[in-house]
mmCIF file with all atom_site columns, C-alpha atoms in Angstrom:
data_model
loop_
_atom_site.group_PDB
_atom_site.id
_atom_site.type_symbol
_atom_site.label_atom_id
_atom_site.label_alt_id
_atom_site.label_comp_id
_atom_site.label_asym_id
_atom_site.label_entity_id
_atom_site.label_seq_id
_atom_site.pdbx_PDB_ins_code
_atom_site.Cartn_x
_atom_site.Cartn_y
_atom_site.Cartn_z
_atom_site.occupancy
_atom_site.B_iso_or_equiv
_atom_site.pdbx_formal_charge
_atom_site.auth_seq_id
_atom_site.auth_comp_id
_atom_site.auth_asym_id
_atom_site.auth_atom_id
_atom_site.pdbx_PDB_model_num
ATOM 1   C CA . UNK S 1 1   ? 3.261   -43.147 41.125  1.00 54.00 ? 10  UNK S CA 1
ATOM 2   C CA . UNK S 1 2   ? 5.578   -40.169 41.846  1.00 56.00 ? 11  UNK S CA 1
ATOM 3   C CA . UNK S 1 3   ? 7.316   -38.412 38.856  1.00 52.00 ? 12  UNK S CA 1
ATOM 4   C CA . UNK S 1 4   ? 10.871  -36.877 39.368  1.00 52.00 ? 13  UNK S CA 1
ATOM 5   C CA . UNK S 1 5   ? 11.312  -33.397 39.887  1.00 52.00 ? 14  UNK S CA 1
ATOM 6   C CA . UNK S 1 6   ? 13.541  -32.448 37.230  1.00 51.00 ? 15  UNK S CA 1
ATOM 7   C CA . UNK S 1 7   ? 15.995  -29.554 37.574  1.00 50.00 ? 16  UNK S CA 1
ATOM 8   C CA . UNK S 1 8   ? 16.463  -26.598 35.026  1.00 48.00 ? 17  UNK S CA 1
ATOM 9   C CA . UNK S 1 9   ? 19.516  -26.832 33.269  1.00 52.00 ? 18  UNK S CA 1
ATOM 10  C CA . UNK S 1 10  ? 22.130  -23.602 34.398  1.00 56.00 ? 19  UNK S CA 1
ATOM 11  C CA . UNK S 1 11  ? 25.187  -22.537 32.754  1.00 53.00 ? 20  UNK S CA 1
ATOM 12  C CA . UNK S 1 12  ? 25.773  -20.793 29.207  1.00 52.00 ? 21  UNK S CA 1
ATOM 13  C CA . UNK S 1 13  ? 23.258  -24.051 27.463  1.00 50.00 ? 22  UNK S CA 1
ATOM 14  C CA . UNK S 1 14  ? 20.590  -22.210 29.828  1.00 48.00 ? 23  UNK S CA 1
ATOM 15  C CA . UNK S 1 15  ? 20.770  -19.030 28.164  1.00 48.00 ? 24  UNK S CA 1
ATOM 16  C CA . UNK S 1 16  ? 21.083  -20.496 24.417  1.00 46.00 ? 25  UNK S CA 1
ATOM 17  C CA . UNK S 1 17  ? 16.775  -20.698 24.834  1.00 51.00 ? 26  UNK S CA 1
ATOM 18  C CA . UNK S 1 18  ? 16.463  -17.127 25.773  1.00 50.00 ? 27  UNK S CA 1
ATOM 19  C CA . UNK S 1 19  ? 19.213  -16.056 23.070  1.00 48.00 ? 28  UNK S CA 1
ATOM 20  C CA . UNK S 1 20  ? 16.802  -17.685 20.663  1.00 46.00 ? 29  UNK S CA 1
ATOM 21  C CA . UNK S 1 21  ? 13.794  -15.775 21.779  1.00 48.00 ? 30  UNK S CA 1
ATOM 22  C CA . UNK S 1 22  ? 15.777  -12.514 22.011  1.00 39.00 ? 31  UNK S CA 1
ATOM 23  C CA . UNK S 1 23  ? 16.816  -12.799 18.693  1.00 39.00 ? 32  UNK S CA 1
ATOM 24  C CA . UNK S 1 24  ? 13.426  -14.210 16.900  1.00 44.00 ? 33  UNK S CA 1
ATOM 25  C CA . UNK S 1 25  ? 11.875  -10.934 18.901  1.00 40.00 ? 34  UNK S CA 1
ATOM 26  C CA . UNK S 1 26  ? 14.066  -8.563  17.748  1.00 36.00 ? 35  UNK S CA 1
ATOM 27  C CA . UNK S 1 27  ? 13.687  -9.581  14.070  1.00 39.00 ? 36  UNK S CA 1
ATOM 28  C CA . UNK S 1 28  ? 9.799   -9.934  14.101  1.00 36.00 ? 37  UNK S CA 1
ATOM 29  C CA . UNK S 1 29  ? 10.533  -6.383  15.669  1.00 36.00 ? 38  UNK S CA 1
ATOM 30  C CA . UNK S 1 30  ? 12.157  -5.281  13.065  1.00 35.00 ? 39  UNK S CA 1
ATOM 31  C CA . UNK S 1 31  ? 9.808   -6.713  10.113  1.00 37.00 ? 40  UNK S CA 1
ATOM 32  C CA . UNK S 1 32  ? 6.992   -5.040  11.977  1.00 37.00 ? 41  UNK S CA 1
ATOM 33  C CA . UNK S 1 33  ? 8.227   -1.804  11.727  1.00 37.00 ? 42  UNK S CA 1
ATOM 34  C CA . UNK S 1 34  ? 8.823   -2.182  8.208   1.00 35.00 ? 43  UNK S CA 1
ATOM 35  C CA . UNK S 1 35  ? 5.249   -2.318  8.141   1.00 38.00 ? 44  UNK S CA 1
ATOM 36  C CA . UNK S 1 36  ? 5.821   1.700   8.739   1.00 36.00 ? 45  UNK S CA 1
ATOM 37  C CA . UNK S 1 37  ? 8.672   2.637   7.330   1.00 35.00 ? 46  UNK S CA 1
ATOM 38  C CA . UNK S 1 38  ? 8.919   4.819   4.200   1.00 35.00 ? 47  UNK S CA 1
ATOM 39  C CA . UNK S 1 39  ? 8.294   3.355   0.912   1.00 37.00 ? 48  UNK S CA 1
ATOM 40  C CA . UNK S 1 40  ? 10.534  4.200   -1.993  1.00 37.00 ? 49  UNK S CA 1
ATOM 41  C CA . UNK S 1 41  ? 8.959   5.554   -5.147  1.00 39.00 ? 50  UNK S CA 1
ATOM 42  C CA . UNK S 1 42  ? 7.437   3.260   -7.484  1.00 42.00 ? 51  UNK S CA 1
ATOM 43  C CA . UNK S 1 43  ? 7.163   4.665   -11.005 1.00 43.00 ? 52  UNK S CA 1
ATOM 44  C CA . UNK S 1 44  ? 5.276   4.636   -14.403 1.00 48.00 ? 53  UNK S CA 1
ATOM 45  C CA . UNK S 1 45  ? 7.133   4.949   -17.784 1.00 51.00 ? 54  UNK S CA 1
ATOM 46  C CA . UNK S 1 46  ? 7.696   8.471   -18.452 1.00 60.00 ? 55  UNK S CA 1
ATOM 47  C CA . UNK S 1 47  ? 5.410   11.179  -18.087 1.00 76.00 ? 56  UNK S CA 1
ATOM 48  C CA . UNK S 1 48  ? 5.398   15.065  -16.581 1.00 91.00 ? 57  UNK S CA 1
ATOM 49  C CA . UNK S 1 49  ? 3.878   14.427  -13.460 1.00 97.00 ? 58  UNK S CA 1
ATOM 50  C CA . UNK S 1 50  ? 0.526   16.845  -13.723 1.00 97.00 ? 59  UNK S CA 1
ATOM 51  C CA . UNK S 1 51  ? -1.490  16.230  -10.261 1.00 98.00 ? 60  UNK S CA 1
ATOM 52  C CA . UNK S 1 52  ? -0.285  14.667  -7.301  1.00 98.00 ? 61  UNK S CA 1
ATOM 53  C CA . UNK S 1 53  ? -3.341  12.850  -4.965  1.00 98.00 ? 62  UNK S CA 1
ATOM 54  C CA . UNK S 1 54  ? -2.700  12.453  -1.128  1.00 98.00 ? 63  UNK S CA 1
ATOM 55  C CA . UNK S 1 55  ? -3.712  9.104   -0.027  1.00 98.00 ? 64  UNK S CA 1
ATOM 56  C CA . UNK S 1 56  ? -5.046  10.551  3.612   1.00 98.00 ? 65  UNK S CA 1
ATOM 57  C CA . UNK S 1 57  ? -5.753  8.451   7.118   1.00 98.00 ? 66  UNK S CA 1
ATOM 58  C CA . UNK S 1 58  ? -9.643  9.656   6.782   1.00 98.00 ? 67  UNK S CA 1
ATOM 59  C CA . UNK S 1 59  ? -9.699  6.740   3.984   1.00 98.00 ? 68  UNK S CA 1
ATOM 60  C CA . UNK S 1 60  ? -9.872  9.591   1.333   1.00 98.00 ? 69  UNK S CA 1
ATOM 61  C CA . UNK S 1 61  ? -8.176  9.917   -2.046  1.00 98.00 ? 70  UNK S CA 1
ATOM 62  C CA . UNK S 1 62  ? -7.321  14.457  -1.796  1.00 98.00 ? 71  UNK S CA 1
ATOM 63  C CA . UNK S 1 63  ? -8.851  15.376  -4.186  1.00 98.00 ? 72  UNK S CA 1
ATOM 64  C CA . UNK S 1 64  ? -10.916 12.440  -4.978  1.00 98.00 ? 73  UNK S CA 1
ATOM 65  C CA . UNK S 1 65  ? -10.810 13.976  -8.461  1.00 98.00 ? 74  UNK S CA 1
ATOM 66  C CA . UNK S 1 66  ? -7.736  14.837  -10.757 1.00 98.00 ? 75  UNK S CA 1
ATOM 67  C CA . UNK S 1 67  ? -7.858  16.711  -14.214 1.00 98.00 ? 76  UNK S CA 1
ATOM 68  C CA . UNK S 1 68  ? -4.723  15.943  -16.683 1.00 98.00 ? 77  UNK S CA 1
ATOM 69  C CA . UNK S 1 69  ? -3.954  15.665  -20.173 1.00 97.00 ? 78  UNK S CA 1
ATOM 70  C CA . UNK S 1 70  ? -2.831  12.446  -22.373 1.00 97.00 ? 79  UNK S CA 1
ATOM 71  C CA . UNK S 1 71  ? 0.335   11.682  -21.566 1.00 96.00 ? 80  UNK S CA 1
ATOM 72  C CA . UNK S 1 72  ? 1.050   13.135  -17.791 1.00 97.00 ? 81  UNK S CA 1
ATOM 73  C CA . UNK S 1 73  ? 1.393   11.334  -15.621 1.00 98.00 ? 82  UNK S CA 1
ATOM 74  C CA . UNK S 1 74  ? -0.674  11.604  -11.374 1.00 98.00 ? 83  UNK S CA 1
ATOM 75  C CA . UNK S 1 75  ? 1.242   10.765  -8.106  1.00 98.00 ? 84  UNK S CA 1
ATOM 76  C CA . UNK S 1 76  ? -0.144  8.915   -5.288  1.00 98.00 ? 85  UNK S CA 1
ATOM 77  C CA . UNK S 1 77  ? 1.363   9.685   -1.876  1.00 98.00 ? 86  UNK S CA 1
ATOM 78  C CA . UNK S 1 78  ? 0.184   7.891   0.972   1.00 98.00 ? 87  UNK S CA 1
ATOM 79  C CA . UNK S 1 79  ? 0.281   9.964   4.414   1.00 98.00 ? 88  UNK S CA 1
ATOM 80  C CA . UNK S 1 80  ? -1.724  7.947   6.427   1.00 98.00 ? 89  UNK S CA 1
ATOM 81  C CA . UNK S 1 81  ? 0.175   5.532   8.798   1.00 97.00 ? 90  UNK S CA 1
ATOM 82  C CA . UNK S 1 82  ? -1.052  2.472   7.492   1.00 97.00 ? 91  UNK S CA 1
ATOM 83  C CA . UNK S 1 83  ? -1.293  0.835   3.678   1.00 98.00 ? 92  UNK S CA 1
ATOM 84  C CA . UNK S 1 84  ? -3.265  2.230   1.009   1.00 98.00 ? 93  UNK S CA 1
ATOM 85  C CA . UNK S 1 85  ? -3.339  1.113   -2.949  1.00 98.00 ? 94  UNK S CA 1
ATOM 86  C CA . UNK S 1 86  ? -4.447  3.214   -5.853  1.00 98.00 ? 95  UNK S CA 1
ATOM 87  C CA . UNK S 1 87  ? -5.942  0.580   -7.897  1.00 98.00 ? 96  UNK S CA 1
ATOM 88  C CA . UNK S 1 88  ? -7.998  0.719   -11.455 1.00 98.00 ? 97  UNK S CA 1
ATOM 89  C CA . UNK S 1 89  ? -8.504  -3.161  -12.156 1.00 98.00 ? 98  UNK S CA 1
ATOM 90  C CA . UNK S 1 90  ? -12.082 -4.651  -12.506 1.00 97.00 ? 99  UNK S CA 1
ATOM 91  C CA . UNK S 1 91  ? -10.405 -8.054  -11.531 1.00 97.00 ? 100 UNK S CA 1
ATOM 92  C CA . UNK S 1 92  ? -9.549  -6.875  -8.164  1.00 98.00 ? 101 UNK S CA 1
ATOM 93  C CA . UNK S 1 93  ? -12.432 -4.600  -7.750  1.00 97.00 ? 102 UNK S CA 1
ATOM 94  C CA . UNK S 1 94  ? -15.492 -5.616  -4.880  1.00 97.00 ? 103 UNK S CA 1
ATOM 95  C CA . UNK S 1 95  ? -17.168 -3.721  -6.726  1.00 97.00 ? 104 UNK S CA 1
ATOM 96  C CA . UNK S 1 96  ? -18.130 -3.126  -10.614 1.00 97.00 ? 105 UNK S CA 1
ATOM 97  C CA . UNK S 1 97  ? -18.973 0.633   -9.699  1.00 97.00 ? 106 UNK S CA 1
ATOM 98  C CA . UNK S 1 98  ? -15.536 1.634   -8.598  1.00 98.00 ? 107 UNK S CA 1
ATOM 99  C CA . UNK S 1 99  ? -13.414 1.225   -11.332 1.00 98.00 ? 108 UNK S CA 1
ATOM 100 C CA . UNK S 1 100 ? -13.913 2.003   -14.935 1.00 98.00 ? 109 UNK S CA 1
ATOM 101 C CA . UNK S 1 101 ? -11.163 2.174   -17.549 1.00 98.00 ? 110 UNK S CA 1
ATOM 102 C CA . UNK S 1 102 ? -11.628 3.757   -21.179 1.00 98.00 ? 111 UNK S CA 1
ATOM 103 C CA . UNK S 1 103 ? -11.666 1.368   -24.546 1.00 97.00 ? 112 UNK S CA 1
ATOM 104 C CA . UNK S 1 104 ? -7.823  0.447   -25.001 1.00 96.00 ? 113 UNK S CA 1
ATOM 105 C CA . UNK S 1 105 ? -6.729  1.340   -21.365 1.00 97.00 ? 114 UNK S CA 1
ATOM 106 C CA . UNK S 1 106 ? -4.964  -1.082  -19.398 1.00 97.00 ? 115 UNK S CA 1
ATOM 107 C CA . UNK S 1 107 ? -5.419  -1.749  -15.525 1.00 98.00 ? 116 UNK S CA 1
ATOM 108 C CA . UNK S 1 108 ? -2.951  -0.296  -12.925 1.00 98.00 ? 117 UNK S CA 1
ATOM 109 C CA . UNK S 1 109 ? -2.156  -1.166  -9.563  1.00 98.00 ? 118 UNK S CA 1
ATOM 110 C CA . UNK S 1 110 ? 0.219   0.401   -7.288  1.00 98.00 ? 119 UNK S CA 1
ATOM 111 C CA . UNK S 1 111 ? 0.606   -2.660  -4.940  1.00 98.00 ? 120 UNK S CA 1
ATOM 112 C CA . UNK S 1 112 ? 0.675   -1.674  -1.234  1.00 98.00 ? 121 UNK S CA 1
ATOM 113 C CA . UNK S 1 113 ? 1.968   1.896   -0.248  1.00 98.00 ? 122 UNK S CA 1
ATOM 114 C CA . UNK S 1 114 ? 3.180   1.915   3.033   1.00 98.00 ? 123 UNK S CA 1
ATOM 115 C CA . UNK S 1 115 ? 3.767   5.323   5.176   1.00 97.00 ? 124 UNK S CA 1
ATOM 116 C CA . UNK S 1 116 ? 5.515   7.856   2.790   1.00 97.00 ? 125 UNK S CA 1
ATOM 117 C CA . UNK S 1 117 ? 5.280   5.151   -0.103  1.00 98.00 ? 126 UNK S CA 1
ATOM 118 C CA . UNK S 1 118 ? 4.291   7.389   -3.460  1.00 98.00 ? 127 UNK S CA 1
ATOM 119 C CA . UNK S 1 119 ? 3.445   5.635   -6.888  1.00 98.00 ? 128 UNK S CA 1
ATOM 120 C CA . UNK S 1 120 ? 2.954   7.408   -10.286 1.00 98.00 ? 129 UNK S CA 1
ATOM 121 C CA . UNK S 1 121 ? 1.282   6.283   -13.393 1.00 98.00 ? 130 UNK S CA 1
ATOM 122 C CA . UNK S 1 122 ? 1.134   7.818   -16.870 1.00 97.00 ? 131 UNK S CA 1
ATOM 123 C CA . UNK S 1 123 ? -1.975  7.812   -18.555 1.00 97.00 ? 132 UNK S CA 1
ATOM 124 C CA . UNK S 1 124 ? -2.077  7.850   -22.466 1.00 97.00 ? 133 UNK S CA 1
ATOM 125 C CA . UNK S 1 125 ? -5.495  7.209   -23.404 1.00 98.00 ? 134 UNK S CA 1
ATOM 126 C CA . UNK S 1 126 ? -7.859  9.914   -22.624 1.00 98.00 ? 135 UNK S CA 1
ATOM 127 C CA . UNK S 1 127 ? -10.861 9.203   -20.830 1.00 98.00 ? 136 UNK S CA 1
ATOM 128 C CA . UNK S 1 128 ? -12.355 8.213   -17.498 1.00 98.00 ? 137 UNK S CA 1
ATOM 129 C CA . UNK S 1 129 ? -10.371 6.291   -15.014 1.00 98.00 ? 138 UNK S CA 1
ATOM 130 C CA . UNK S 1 130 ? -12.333 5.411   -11.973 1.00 98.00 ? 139 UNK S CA 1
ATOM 131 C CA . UNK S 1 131 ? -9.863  3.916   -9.201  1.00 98.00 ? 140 UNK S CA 1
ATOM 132 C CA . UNK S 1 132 ? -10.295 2.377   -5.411  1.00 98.00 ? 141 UNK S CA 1
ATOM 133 C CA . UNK S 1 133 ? -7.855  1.527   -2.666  1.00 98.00 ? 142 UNK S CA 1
ATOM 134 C CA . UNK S 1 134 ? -7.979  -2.439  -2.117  1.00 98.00 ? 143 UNK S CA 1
ATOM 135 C CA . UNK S 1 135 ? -7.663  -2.294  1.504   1.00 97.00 ? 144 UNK S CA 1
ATOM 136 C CA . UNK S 1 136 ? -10.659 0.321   1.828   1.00 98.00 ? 145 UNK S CA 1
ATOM 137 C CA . UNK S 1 137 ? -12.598 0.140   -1.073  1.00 98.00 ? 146 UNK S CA 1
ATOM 138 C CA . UNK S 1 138 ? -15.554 -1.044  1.408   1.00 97.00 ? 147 UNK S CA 1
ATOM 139 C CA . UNK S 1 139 ? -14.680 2.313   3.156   1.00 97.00 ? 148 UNK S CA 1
ATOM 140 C CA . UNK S 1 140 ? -15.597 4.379   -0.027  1.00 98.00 ? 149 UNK S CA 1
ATOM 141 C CA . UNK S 1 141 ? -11.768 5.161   -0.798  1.00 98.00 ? 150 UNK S CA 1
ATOM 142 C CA . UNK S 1 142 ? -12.447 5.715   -4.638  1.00 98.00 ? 151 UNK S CA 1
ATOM 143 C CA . UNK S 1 143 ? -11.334 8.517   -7.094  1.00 98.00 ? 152 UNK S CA 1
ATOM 144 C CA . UNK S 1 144 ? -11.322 9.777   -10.361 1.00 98.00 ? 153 UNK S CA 1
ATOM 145 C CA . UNK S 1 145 ? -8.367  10.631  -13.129 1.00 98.00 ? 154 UNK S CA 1
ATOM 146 C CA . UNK S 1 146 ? -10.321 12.425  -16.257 1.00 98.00 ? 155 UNK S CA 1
ATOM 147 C CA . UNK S 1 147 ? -7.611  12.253  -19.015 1.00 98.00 ? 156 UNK S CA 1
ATOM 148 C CA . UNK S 1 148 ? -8.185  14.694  -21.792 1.00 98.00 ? 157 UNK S CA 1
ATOM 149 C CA . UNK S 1 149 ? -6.550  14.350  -25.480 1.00 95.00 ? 158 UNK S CA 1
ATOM 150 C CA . UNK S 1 150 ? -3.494  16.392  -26.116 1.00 82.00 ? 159 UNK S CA 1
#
């Protein structure tokens, strides 16, 4: 048994197909190079911003740890190319050892930080504050904010 030989359809219906694909391309394109783009600035309530930490490509929190008084506040800045987080919740942690939070602290989270992307957080209860990025907490991204009383 032979099967016909069907023909490709010409004409402006031919092109509809390819008009599809260009445009699906161009807007998985685009949402991929959101991916990189610059985040805007997410902050904390209030706060004079004391220390800022630079969220590096060598999977590194610079410097891994900050000094501040109750009541400033610490930027993140991420200036790696890819996401990072600056993260102090045990619920999220791999980990027990890389995040601590003092009695009557509650647990931050920057959600991701793309290329750019900066996040600050006030800190009102002095103490230690041990912190990871969720993407590379494996790595050993982890730092410290020691919060001293006013």
């Amino acid at each position: 048994m032979t099967m016909p030989i069907r023909s490709l359809p010409s004409g402006p219906r031919a092109r509809r197909p390819r008009r599809a694909r260009l445009v699906a391309a161009l807007a998985l394109a685009a949402a991929f190079g959101a991916c990189f783009s610059e985040a805007p600035s997410t902050t904390g309530p209030g706060g004079e911003v004391a220390a800022t930490v630079e969220m590096t490509p060598q999977l590194r929190f610079d410097p891994a740890t900050v000094t501040i008084k109750a009541g400033q506040a610490v930027r993140w800045k991420n200036t790696a190319s890819f996401v990072h987080t600056a993260t102090a919740d045990p619920n999220l942690a791999q980990s027990a050892a890389d995040v601590a939070l003092p009695a009557g602290a509650q647990p931050f989270n920057s959600g991701d930080l793309t290329a750019g992307g900066e996040y600050v957080h006030t800190f009102t209860v002095p103490g230690e504050y041990k912190y990871f990025c969720l993407p590379h907490e494996s790595f050993g991204m982890v730092g410290t904010v020691i919060v001293e009383a006013d």
